[in-house]
CSV table of C-alpha atoms and ligand atoms in Angstrom, one decimal:
chain,number,residue,atom,x,y,z
A,1,UNK,CA,-11.8,-24.3,4.4
A,2,UNK,CA,-14.7,-22.6,2.7
A,3,UNK,CA,-14.0,-19.4,0.9
A,4,UNK,CA,-17.1,-17.6,-0.5
A,5,UNK,CA,-17.7,-18.5,-4.2
A,6,UNK,CA,-17.2,-14.9,-5.2
A,7,UNK,CA,-13.9,-14.5,-3.4
A,8,UNK,CA,-11.3,-12.8,-5.6
A,9,UNK,CA,-7.6,-13.9,-5.7
A,10,UNK,CA,-5.1,-11.3,-7.0
A,11,UNK,CA,-1.6,-10.1,-7.1
A,12,UNK,CA,-0.3,-6.6,-6.5
A,13,UNK,CA,2.5,-4.3,-7.7
A,14,UNK,CA,3.1,-0.5,-8.0
A,15,UNK,CA,4.3,1.7,-10.8
A,16,UNK,CA,7.7,3.0,-9.6
A,17,UNK,CA,8.6,-0.4,-8.2
A,18,UNK,CA,8.2,-2.3,-11.5
A,19,UNK,CA,7.7,-0.1,-14.6
A,20,UNK,CA,11.1,1.3,-15.3
A,21,UNK,CA,11.0,3.4,-18.5
A,22,UNK,CA,11.5,6.4,-16.3
A,23,UNK,CA,12.2,8.7,-19.2
A,24,UNK,CA,9.8,7.2,-21.8
A,25,UNK,CA,6.8,8.7,-23.5
A,26,UNK,CA,6.9,12.0,-21.7
A,27,UNK,CA,6.8,10.7,-18.1
A,28,UNK,CA,7.9,13.5,-15.8
A,29,UNK,CA,10.2,12.9,-12.8
A,30,UNK,CA,8.7,11.9,-9.5
A,31,UNK,CA,9.8,12.4,-6.0
A,32,UNK,CA,11.1,8.8,-5.9
A,33,UNK,CA,13.4,9.5,-8.9
A,34,UNK,CA,14.8,12.5,-7.1
A,35,UNK,CA,15.1,10.6,-3.8
A,36,UNK,CA,16.7,7.5,-5.4
A,37,UNK,CA,19.3,9.7,-7.0
A,38,UNK,CA,20.1,11.4,-3.8
A,39,UNK,CA,23.3,9.8,-2.4
A,40,UNK,CA,22.8,7.7,0.7
A,41,UNK,CA,19.0,7.4,0.5
A,42,UNK,CA,18.6,4.0,-1.2
A,43,UNK,CA,20.7,0.9,-0.4
A,44,UNK,CA,23.4,0.5,-3.1
A,45,UNK,CA,22.3,3.8,-4.8
A,46,UNK,CA,19.6,1.8,-6.7
A,47,UNK,CA,16.7,3.4,-8.4
A,48,UNK,CA,13.6,2.5,-10.6
A,49,UNK,CA,14.9,3.6,-14.0
A,50,UNK,CA,14.6,0.1,-15.4
A,51,UNK,CA,13.2,-2.0,-12.5
A,52,UNK,CA,11.3,-4.9,-14.0
A,53,UNK,CA,10.9,-3.1,-17.3
A,54,UNK,CA,7.2,-3.8,-17.0
A,55,UNK,CA,6.4,-0.8,-19.1
A,56,UNK,CA,7.7,-2.7,-22.1
A,57,UNK,CA,7.1,-6.3,-20.9
A,58,UNK,CA,3.5,-6.0,-19.6
A,59,UNK,CA,2.0,-8.4,-22.2
A,60,UNK,CA,4.4,-11.1,-21.0
A,61,UNK,CA,3.7,-10.3,-17.4
A,62,UNK,CA,-0.1,-10.4,-17.9
A,63,UNK,CA,0.3,-13.8,-19.7
A,64,UNK,CA,2.2,-15.1,-16.7
A,65,UNK,CA,-0.5,-13.9,-14.4
A,66,UNK,CA,-3.0,-15.7,-16.6
A,67,UNK,CA,-0.9,-18.9,-16.4
A,68,UNK,CA,-1.0,-18.7,-12.6
A,69,UNK,CA,-4.8,-18.3,-12.7
A,70,UNK,CA,-4.7,-14.9,-11.1
A,71,UNK,CA,-8.2,-13.3,-11.1
A,72,UNK,CA,-7.4,-9.6,-10.3
A,73,UNK,CA,-4.3,-7.4,-10.7
A,74,UNK,CA,-3.8,-4.4,-8.5
A,75,UNK,CA,-1.3,-2.0,-10.1
A,76,UNK,CA,-0.8,1.7,-9.6
A,77,UNK,CA,-1.0,4.5,-12.1
A,78,UNK,CA,2.1,6.8,-12.2
A,79,UNK,CA,0.7,10.3,-11.8
A,80,UNK,CA,3.8,11.8,-13.6
A,81,UNK,CA,3.0,9.6,-16.7
A,82,UNK,CA,-0.4,11.3,-17.0
A,83,UNK,CA,0.6,14.7,-15.8
A,84,UNK,CA,4.3,15.1,-16.1
A,85,UNK,CA,4.3,18.5,-14.3
A,86,UNK,CA,1.6,17.6,-11.8
A,87,UNK,CA,-0.6,20.4,-13.3
A,88,UNK,CA,-3.2,20.4,-16.1
A,89,UNK,CA,-0.9,19.5,-18.9
A,90,UNK,CA,-1.8,16.0,-20.0
A,91,UNK,CA,0.5,13.4,-21.6
A,92,UNK,CA,-1.7,11.2,-23.7
A,93,UNK,CA,0.9,8.5,-24.1
A,94,UNK,CA,0.7,7.9,-20.4
A,95,UNK,CA,-3.0,7.4,-20.5
A,96,UNK,CA,-2.6,5.1,-23.5
A,97,UNK,CA,-0.2,2.9,-21.6
A,98,UNK,CA,-2.6,2.2,-18.8
A,99,UNK,CA,-5.4,1.7,-21.3
A,100,UNK,CA,-3.4,-0.9,-23.1
A,101,UNK,CA,-2.6,-2.6,-19.8
A,102,UNK,CA,-6.2,-2.7,-18.8
A,103,UNK,CA,-7.3,-4.1,-22.2
A,104,UNK,CA,-4.5,-6.8,-21.9
A,105,UNK,CA,-5.8,-7.8,-18.5
A,106,UNK,CA,-9.4,-7.9,-19.5
A,107,UNK,CA,-8.5,-10.0,-22.6
A,108,UNK,CA,-6.8,-12.4,-20.2
A,109,UNK,CA,-9.9,-12.5,-17.9
A,110,UNK,CA,-8.1,-10.6,-15.1
A,111,UNK,CA,-9.9,-7.8,-13.3
A,112,UNK,CA,-7.8,-4.5,-13.3
A,113,UNK,CA,-7.7,-2.8,-9.9
A,114,UNK,CA,-5.8,0.5,-10.2
A,115,UNK,CA,-4.4,2.5,-7.4
A,116,UNK,CA,-4.1,6.2,-8.1
A,117,UNK,CA,-1.3,7.1,-5.7
A,118,UNK,CA,1.4,4.7,-4.7
A,119,UNK,CA,3.9,7.3,-3.7
A,120,UNK,CA,5.3,8.6,-7.0
A,121,UNK,CA,4.2,12.2,-6.8
A,122,UNK,CA,5.3,14.4,-9.7
A,123,UNK,CA,8.4,16.2,-8.6
A,124,UNK,CA,7.1,19.5,-10.0
A,125,UNK,CA,4.1,19.1,-7.7
A,126,UNK,CA,6.3,18.6,-4.7
A,127,UNK,CA,8.3,21.7,-5.7
A,128,UNK,CA,5.0,23.6,-5.3
A,129,UNK,CA,4.6,22.2,-1.7
A,130,UNK,CA,3.4,18.7,-2.6
A,131,UNK,CA,1.1,17.1,-0.1
A,132,UNK,CA,1.7,19.9,2.4
A,133,UNK,CA,0.1,22.4,0.0
A,134,UNK,CA,-3.7,22.3,0.3
A,135,UNK,CA,-3.9,22.8,-3.5
A,136,UNK,CA,-3.1,19.1,-3.8
A,137,UNK,CA,-6.6,18.2,-2.7
A,138,UNK,CA,-8.1,19.7,-5.9
A,139,UNK,CA,-5.3,18.5,-8.1
A,140,UNK,CA,-5.6,14.9,-6.9
A,141,UNK,CA,-9.4,15.1,-7.4
A,142,UNK,CA,-8.8,16.3,-11.0
A,143,UNK,CA,-6.3,13.5,-11.6
A,144,UNK,CA,-8.8,11.0,-10.2
A,145,UNK,CA,-11.6,12.3,-12.4
A,146,UNK,CA,-9.4,12.1,-15.5
A,147,UNK,CA,-8.4,8.5,-14.6
A,148,UNK,CA,-12.1,7.6,-14.0
A,149,UNK,CA,-13.0,9.2,-17.4
A,150,UNK,CA,-10.3,7.2,-19.3
A,151,UNK,CA,-10.3,3.9,-17.4
A,152,UNK,CA,-13.5,3.8,-15.4
A,153,UNK,CA,-15.5,2.2,-18.2
A,154,UNK,CA,-13.3,-0.9,-17.7
A,155,UNK,CA,-11.8,-0.6,-14.1
A,156,UNK,CA,-14.7,-0.4,-11.7
A,157,UNK,CA,-12.8,-0.7,-8.4
A,158,UNK,CA,-10.3,2.1,-7.9
A,159,UNK,CA,-8.0,2.6,-4.8
A,160,UNK,CA,-7.3,6.2,-4.1
A,161,UNK,CA,-4.2,6.3,-1.8
A,162,UNK,CA,-1.8,3.5,-0.9
A,163,UNK,CA,-0.6,3.5,2.7
A,164,UNK,CA,-0.9,7.3,3.4
A,165,UNK,CA,0.8,6.8,6.8
A,166,UNK,CA,4.0,5.8,5.0
A,167,UNK,CA,4.4,8.8,2.7
A,168,UNK,CA,3.2,11.3,5.3
A,169,UNK,CA,5.2,10.1,8.3
A,170,UNK,CA,8.1,8.1,6.7
A,171,UNK,CA,8.3,10.6,3.8
A,172,UNK,CA,7.9,13.9,5.7
A,173,UNK,CA,8.9,13.2,9.3
A,174,UNK,CA,11.5,10.4,9.6
A,175,UNK,CA,12.8,11.1,6.0
A,176,UNK,CA,13.5,7.5,5.1
A,177,UNK,CA,11.1,7.7,2.1
A,178,UNK,CA,10.7,10.3,-0.5
A,179,UNK,CA,10.6,13.3,-0.4
A,180,UNK,CA,13.0,12.7,2.6
A,181,UNK,CA,11.8,15.5,4.8
A,182,UNK,CA,12.0,15.8,8.6
A,183,UNK,CA,9.3,18.3,9.4
A,184,UNK,CA,6.5,17.8,11.9
A,185,UNK,CA,4.3,20.6,10.5
A,186,UNK,CA,4.7,19.3,7.0
A,187,UNK,CA,3.8,15.8,8.2
A,188,UNK,CA,0.6,16.9,9.9
A,189,UNK,CA,-0.5,19.0,6.9
A,190,UNK,CA,0.3,16.1,4.6
A,191,UNK,CA,-1.8,13.7,6.7
A,192,UNK,CA,-4.8,16.1,6.8
A,193,UNK,CA,-4.6,16.9,3.0
A,194,UNK,CA,-4.4,13.1,2.2
A,195,UNK,CA,-7.7,12.5,4.2
A,196,UNK,CA,-9.4,15.3,2.2
A,197,UNK,CA,-7.8,14.1,-1.1
A,198,UNK,CA,-9.2,10.6,-0.6
A,199,UNK,CA,-12.7,12.0,0.0
A,200,UNK,CA,-12.7,14.5,-2.9
A,201,UNK,CA,-11.2,12.0,-5.3
A,202,UNK,CA,-14.0,9.6,-4.4
A,203,UNK,CA,-16.6,12.3,-5.1
A,204,UNK,CA,-14.9,13.2,-8.4
A,205,UNK,CA,-14.7,9.7,-9.7
A,206,UNK,CA,-18.4,9.0,-8.8
A,207,UNK,CA,-19.4,12.2,-10.7
A,208,UNK,CA,-17.8,10.6,-13.8
A,209,UNK,CA,-19.1,7.0,-13.3
A,210,UNK,CA,-21.6,6.5,-10.5
A,211,UNK,CA,-20.8,2.8,-10.4
A,212,UNK,CA,-17.1,3.2,-9.5
A,213,UNK,CA,-16.2,1.6,-6.2
A,214,UNK,CA,-13.6,3.6,-4.3
A,215,UNK,CA,-11.6,2.9,-1.2
A,216,UNK,CA,-8.4,3.7,0.5
A,217,UNK,CA,-5.6,1.2,1.3
A,218,UNK,CA,-4.0,1.3,4.7
A,219,UNK,CA,-1.0,-0.4,6.2
A,220,UNK,CA,-2.8,-1.6,9.3
A,221,UNK,CA,-1.2,-3.4,12.3
A,222,UNK,CA,-2.0,-4.5,15.8
A,223,UNK,CA,0.2,-3.1,18.6
A,224,UNK,CA,1.2,-5.8,21.1
A,225,UNK,CA,2.5,-4.5,24.4
A,226,UNK,CA,4.9,-6.7,26.3
A,227,UNK,CA,3.7,-8.0,29.6
A,228,UNK,CA,5.0,-6.0,32.5
A,229,UNK,CA,5.5,-2.8,30.5
A,230,UNK,CA,5.2,0.6,32.1
A,231,UNK,CA,1.8,2.4,31.7
A,232,UNK,CA,3.4,4.8,29.2
A,233,UNK,CA,4.0,1.9,26.8
A,234,UNK,CA,0.3,1.4,26.7
A,235,UNK,CA,-0.1,5.1,26.0
A,236,UNK,CA,2.4,4.9,23.2
A,237,UNK,CA,0.6,1.9,21.7
A,238,UNK,CA,-2.7,3.9,21.8
A,239,UNK,CA,-1.0,6.9,20.1
A,240,UNK,CA,0.5,4.7,17.4
A,241,UNK,CA,-2.8,2.9,16.8
A,242,UNK,CA,-4.5,6.3,16.4
A,243,UNK,CA,-1.8,7.3,13.9
A,244,UNK,CA,-1.6,4.2,11.7
A,245,UNK,CA,-5.2,2.9,11.9
A,246,UNK,CA,-7.8,5.2,13.4
A,247,UNK,CA,-6.8,8.6,11.8
A,248,UNK,CA,-7.6,7.4,8.3
A,249,UNK,CA,-10.7,5.4,9.2
A,250,UNK,CA,-12.5,7.6,11.7
A,251,UNK,CA,-12.0,10.7,9.6
A,252,UNK,CA,-13.9,9.1,6.6
A,253,UNK,CA,-16.5,7.2,8.6
A,254,UNK,CA,-17.3,9.8,11.3
A,255,UNK,CA,-15.6,13.1,10.2
A,256,UNK,CA,-13.4,13.2,13.2
A,257,UNK,CA,-9.8,12.6,14.1
A,258,UNK,CA,-9.0,10.5,17.2
A,259,UNK,CA,-9.1,12.7,20.3
A,260,UNK,CA,-5.7,11.4,21.4
A,261,UNK,CA,-4.1,12.9,18.3
A,262,UNK,CA,-6.1,16.1,18.5
A,263,UNK,CA,-4.7,16.5,22.0
A,264,UNK,CA,-1.2,15.4,21.0
A,265,UNK,CA,-0.8,17.9,18.2
A,266,UNK,CA,-2.9,20.7,19.5
A,267,UNK,CA,-2.5,23.9,17.5
A,268,UNK,CA,-0.2,22.3,15.0
A,269,UNK,CA,-3.2,20.2,13.8
A,270,UNK,CA,-5.9,22.8,14.5
A,271,UNK,CA,-4.3,25.3,12.2
A,272,UNK,CA,-4.4,23.1,9.1
A,273,UNK,CA,-8.0,22.2,9.5
A,274,UNK,CA,-10.2,24.8,7.9
A,275,UNK,CA,-13.9,25.3,8.6
A,276,UNK,CA,-15.9,22.5,6.9
A,277,UNK,CA,-12.9,20.2,6.4
A,278,UNK,CA,-14.2,17.4,8.5
A,279,UNK,CA,-17.5,17.5,6.6
A,280,UNK,CA,-15.5,17.1,3.4
A,281,UNK,CA,-13.5,14.3,5.0
A,282,UNK,CA,-16.6,12.2,5.8
A,283,UNK,CA,-17.3,9.9,2.9
A,284,UNK,CA,-18.7,6.4,2.6
A,285,UNK,CA,-16.3,4.1,0.8
A,286,UNK,CA,-17.3,0.9,-0.9
A,287,UNK,CA,-14.4,-1.0,0.6
A,288,UNK,CA,-11.4,-0.8,2.9
A,289,UNK,CA,-8.1,-2.0,1.6
A,290,UNK,CA,-5.6,-3.5,4.1
A,291,UNK,CA,-2.0,-4.1,3.6
A,292,UNK,CA,-0.9,-6.5,6.3
A,293,UNK,CA,2.6,-7.8,6.9
A,294,UNK,CA,3.0,-8.2,10.7
A,295,UNK,CA,2.0,-7.0,14.1
A,296,UNK,CA,4.0,-4.4,16.0
A,297,UNK,CA,5.6,-5.0,19.3
A,298,UNK,CA,6.2,-2.5,22.1
A,299,UNK,CA,8.0,-2.8,25.4
A,300,UNK,CA,9.5,-0.3,27.8
A,301,UNK,CA,10.8,2.4,25.4
A,302,UNK,CA,14.2,3.8,25.1
A,303,UNK,CA,14.3,7.6,25.7
A,304,UNK,CA,14.3,8.2,22.0
A,305,UNK,CA,11.0,6.3,21.5
A,306,UNK,CA,9.1,8.6,23.8
A,307,UNK,CA,7.0,11.3,22.2
A,308,UNK,CA,8.6,14.7,23.0
A,309,UNK,CA,6.4,17.1,24.9
A,310,UNK,CA,6.0,19.4,21.9
A,311,UNK,CA,4.6,16.6,19.9
A,312,UNK,CA,7.7,15.8,17.9
A,313,UNK,CA,9.9,14.3,16.8
A,314,UNK,CA,7.5,11.4,16.7
A,315,UNK,CA,8.7,7.8,17.1
A,316,UNK,CA,7.9,5.2,14.5
A,317,UNK,CA,7.9,1.8,16.0
A,318,UNK,CA,5.5,0.7,13.3
A,319,UNK,CA,6.3,-3.0,13.6
A,320,UNK,CA,9.0,-3.4,16.2
A,321,UNK,CA,10.5,-1.4,18.9
A,322,UNK,CA,10.2,-4.0,21.6
A,323,UNK,CA,11.1,-7.7,21.7
A,324,UNK,CA,10.3,-9.1,18.2
A,325,UNK,CA,9.2,-12.7,18.2
A,326,UNK,CA,11.2,-15.0,16.0
A,327,UNK,CA,11.3,-16.0,13.2
A,328,UNK,CA,11.3,-12.9,11.1
A,329,UNK,CA,11.3,-12.3,7.4
A,330,UNK,CA,14.2,-10.8,5.5
A,331,UNK,CA,12.8,-7.3,6.5
A,332,UNK,CA,13.2,-8.3,10.1
A,333,UNK,CA,9.4,-8.3,10.4
A,334,UNK,CA,7.9,-11.0,12.7
A,335,UNK,CA,5.5,-13.5,11.3
A,336,UNK,CA,2.1,-13.1,13.0
A,337,UNK,CA,-0.8,-14.6,11.0
A,338,UNK,CA,-3.1,-14.5,14.0
A,339,UNK,CA,-2.7,-10.8,13.9
A,340,UNK,CA,-4.4,-10.7,10.5
A,341,UNK,CA,-7.3,-12.6,11.9
A,342,UNK,CA,-7.5,-10.2,14.9
A,343,UNK,CA,-7.3,-7.2,12.6
A,344,UNK,CA,-10.1,-8.4,10.4
A,345,UNK,CA,-12.3,-9.1,13.4
A,346,UNK,CA,-11.5,-5.7,14.9
A,347,UNK,CA,-12.6,-4.0,11.7
A,348,UNK,CA,-15.9,-5.8,11.9
A,349,UNK,CA,-16.3,-4.9,15.5
A,350,UNK,CA,-15.1,-1.3,15.5
A,351,UNK,CA,-16.0,-0.2,12.0
A,352,UNK,CA,-18.8,-2.4,10.7
A,353,UNK,CA,-19.8,0.4,8.3
A,354,UNK,CA,-17.3,-0.9,5.6
A,355,UNK,CA,-19.4,-2.9,3.1
A,356,UNK,CA,-16.4,-4.9,2.0
A,357,UNK,CA,-12.8,-5.5,3.1
A,358,UNK,CA,-9.9,-6.4,0.9
A,359,UNK,CA,-6.4,-7.6,1.7
A,360,UNK,CA,-4.7,-5.5,-0.9
A,361,UNK,CA,-1.2,-6.6,0.0
A,362,UNK,CA,0.2,-9.5,2.0
A,363,UNK,CA,3.5,-11.2,1.5
A,364,UNK,CA,7.1,-11.6,2.7
A,365,UNK,CA,10.6,-10.8,1.7
A,366,UNK,CA,13.0,-13.8,1.5
A,367,UNK,CA,16.2,-14.0,-0.5
A,368,UNK,CA,15.9,-17.4,-2.2
A,369,UNK,CA,17.2,-17.3,-5.7
A,370,UNK,CA,17.3,-19.9,-8.6
A,371,UNK,CA,18.5,-23.3,-7.4
A,372,UNK,CA,20.6,-25.8,-9.4
A,373,UNK,CA,17.4,-27.3,-10.7
A,374,UNK,CA,16.4,-24.0,-12.2
A,375,UNK,CA,13.6,-23.5,-9.6
A,376,UNK,CA,13.1,-21.2,-6.7
A,377,UNK,CA,12.4,-23.1,-3.5
A,378,UNK,CA,11.0,-20.5,-1.2
A,379,UNK,CA,9.3,-22.7,1.4
A,380,UNK,CA,9.2,-20.0,4.0
A,381,UNK,CA,7.1,-17.8,1.7
A,382,UNK,CA,4.8,-20.7,0.9
A,383,UNK,CA,4.2,-21.2,4.6
A,384,UNK,CA,3.8,-17.4,5.2
A,385,UNK,CA,1.0,-17.1,2.5
A,386,UNK,CA,-0.6,-20.3,3.6
A,387,UNK,CA,-0.9,-19.3,7.2
A,388,UNK,CA,-2.1,-15.8,6.4
A,389,UNK,CA,-4.7,-17.0,3.9
A,390,UNK,CA,-5.8,-19.5,6.6
A,391,UNK,CA,-6.3,-16.5,9.0
A,392,UNK,CA,-8.4,-14.8,6.3
A,393,UNK,CA,-10.7,-17.7,5.9
A,394,UNK,CA,-11.1,-18.0,9.7
A,395,UNK,CA,-12.1,-14.4,9.8
A,396,UNK,CA,-14.5,-14.8,6.9
A,397,UNK,CA,-16.1,-17.8,8.8
A,398,UNK,CA,-16.4,-15.6,11.9
A,399,UNK,CA,-18.2,-12.7,10.1
A,400,UNK,CA,-15.5,-10.6,8.5
A,401,UNK,CA,-16.7,-9.0,5.2
A,402,UNK,CA,-13.4,-9.9,3.6
A,403,UNK,CA,-13.9,-10.5,-0.1
A,404,UNK,CA,-10.5,-10.5,-1.8
A,405,UNK,CA,-6.8,-11.2,-1.2
A,406,UNK,CA,-3.9,-9.8,-3.2
A,407,UNK,CA,-0.4,-11.3,-2.8
A,408,UNK,CA,2.5,-8.8,-2.6
A,409,UNK,CA,4.1,-9.0,-4.9
A,410,UNK,CA,3.5,-10.5,-8.2
A,411,UNK,CA,7.2,-10.2,-8.9
A,412,UNK,CA,10.5,-9.2,-7.2
A,413,UNK,CA,10.9,-5.4,-7.5
A,414,UNK,CA,12.4,-2.2,-6.2
A,415,UNK,CA,11.7,-2.2,-2.5
A,416,UNK,CA,12.0,1.5,-1.9
A,417,UNK,CA,14.9,2.5,0.4
A,418,UNK,CA,16.0,-1.1,0.5
A,419,UNK,CA,16.6,-1.3,-3.3
A,420,UNK,CA,16.4,-4.6,-5.1
A,421,UNK,CA,17.9,-6.8,-2.4
A,422,UNK,CA,14.6,-7.5,-0.6
A,423,UNK,CA,12.6,-9.8,-2.7
A,424,UNK,CA,8.9,-9.9,-2.1
A,425,UNK,CA,8.0,-11.6,-5.4
A,426,UNK,CA,6.0,-14.7,-6.0
A,427,UNK,CA,7.8,-14.6,-9.3
A,428,UNK,CA,11.6,-14.3,-9.3
A,429,UNK,CA,13.1,-11.6,-11.5
A,430,UNK,CA,16.7,-11.7,-12.7
A,431,UNK,CA,17.4,-8.0,-12.9
A,432,UNK,CA,20.2,-8.5,-15.4
A,433,UNK,CA,18.3,-10.5,-17.9
A,434,UNK,CA,14.7,-9.6,-16.9
A,435,UNK,CA,13.9,-13.4,-17.0
A,436,UNK,CA,10.9,-14.2,-14.8
A,437,UNK,CA,10.7,-17.5,-12.9
A,438,UNK,CA,7.7,-18.5,-10.9
A,439,UNK,CA,8.8,-19.5,-7.4
A,440,UNK,CA,7.4,-22.5,-5.5
A,441,UNK,CA,5.2,-19.9,-3.7
A,442,UNK,CA,3.7,-18.8,-7.1
A,443,UNK,CA,2.9,-22.5,-7.8
A,444,UNK,CA,1.4,-22.9,-4.4
A,445,UNK,CA,-0.7,-19.8,-4.8
A,446,UNK,CA,-1.9,-21.0,-8.2
A,447,UNK,CA,-3.1,-24.2,-6.6
A,448,UNK,CA,-4.8,-22.2,-3.8
A,449,UNK,CA,-6.6,-20.0,-6.4
A,450,UNK,CA,-7.6,-23.0,-8.6
A,451,UNK,CA,-9.2,-24.7,-5.7
A,452,UNK,CA,-10.6,-21.5,-4.1
A,453,UNK,CA,-8.6,-22.3,-1.0
A,454,UNK,CA,-9.7,-26.0,-0.7
A,455,UNK,CA,-6.1,-27.3,-0.9
A,456,UNK,CA,-4.8,-24.8,1.7
A,457,UNK,CA,-4.3,-27.2,4.6
A,458,UNK,CA,-2.0,-29.4,2.5
A,459,UNK,CA,0.1,-26.5,1.0
A,460,UNK,CA,3.7,-26.6,2.0
A,461,UNK,CA,3.3,-29.8,4.0
B,501,IFM,O1,6.8,-2.8,-1.2
B,501,IFM,C1,5.9,-2.2,-0.3
B,501,IFM,C2,4.7,-1.6,-1.0
B,501,IFM,O2,5.1,-0.7,-1.9
B,501,IFM,C3,3.8,-1.0,0.0
B,501,IFM,N1,3.5,-1.9,1.1
B,501,IFM,C4,4.6,-2.6,1.7
B,501,IFM,C5,5.4,-3.3,0.7
B,501,IFM,C6,6.6,-4.0,1.3
B,501,IFM,O3,7.4,-3.2,2.1
């Protein structure tokens, strides 16, 4: 296995999932604070008030990353720490925290890779319409410019939005994520404004530092249609592919939305697109970030899975509505490393314009805890990362411009509506004591990093 010499190995987290300190240093409430405190929204009524207490323990966490040989750390900036009310009023203590974190990383020889938006919108901003209010485009660009001003001297690669499909559709249509809405018009407006926000934030950051590399991170997947399915299943797969993958990519590369969605939403979409918007949407990005967990499987749908004639409610078989191949992870997601190879090759084939591709998240939830010997033997996660990294190198050898891989997640954390029970960490966290214990997967990943992938074939065998 030959990884390019300049290949970067990282780990990833996000602010609300790990930081805690929800009421510290002037941080304003976010939509996830509100959602978590709404009865019935998160398993066990859990929330991110303390989480991994990373806000206070970041030096120890960075030291652990260094021990593991991690080369880059993808974290997210909590907008409500910098702008508690989501308006122009700054909170310097919020800026200072991320400045300290970035310095700590650089001192440890780890490249900081911030994401500007990983779902924790200031609640006050949402109260003014949030992502459905067009004003957010300018507000997000201002927030991006301020982040570039404060951090762009030291963080040169900045991700604008994390998985916009999730907060637009899961947050505003199916309601299973914050802000918990179920409104098709809101969802469409949110999706369009996110496209504009990515482009305008990129321009705003470049105006501050021309050498900042900006990109979006998408939760991409391949739709696999079961043999013998009805023709409408293929139509549904095409619609879902347009939603999750093509909407975000073709708008930035070509300034258009997929025709299948333009037709599907008709006036509902047309009325949120103002003159000149698609010129604004068109922007060259330095890289494309991909969060890949599994392929999605479709078979003959139940009535409830079919798109209604008026365009909504829209179904969300993101990963599984058909027969899901076994085994699955603790999330019930199938394990499909070949899908990662296929996805990377599709990007090269369909969208060769991207100068660079990064796997900004990949990983698996498994419940293994600390064993009698004080270790965490998470062999299934070891195999999962080994097989997915093998798919990455295969794609690199076949021409993919893949340049980096970030394991999700550095440590166990708050898994959104699933609370703390779903553990994605390479490092185990005891949420009572906050003790961190590197799992076998962390050790395996450290060996992969140290050898730049050379040991991959023998990992977990
Ligand atoms: O935990 C999430 C992360 O915040 C976004 N990508 C998927 C992960 C696992 O569900």
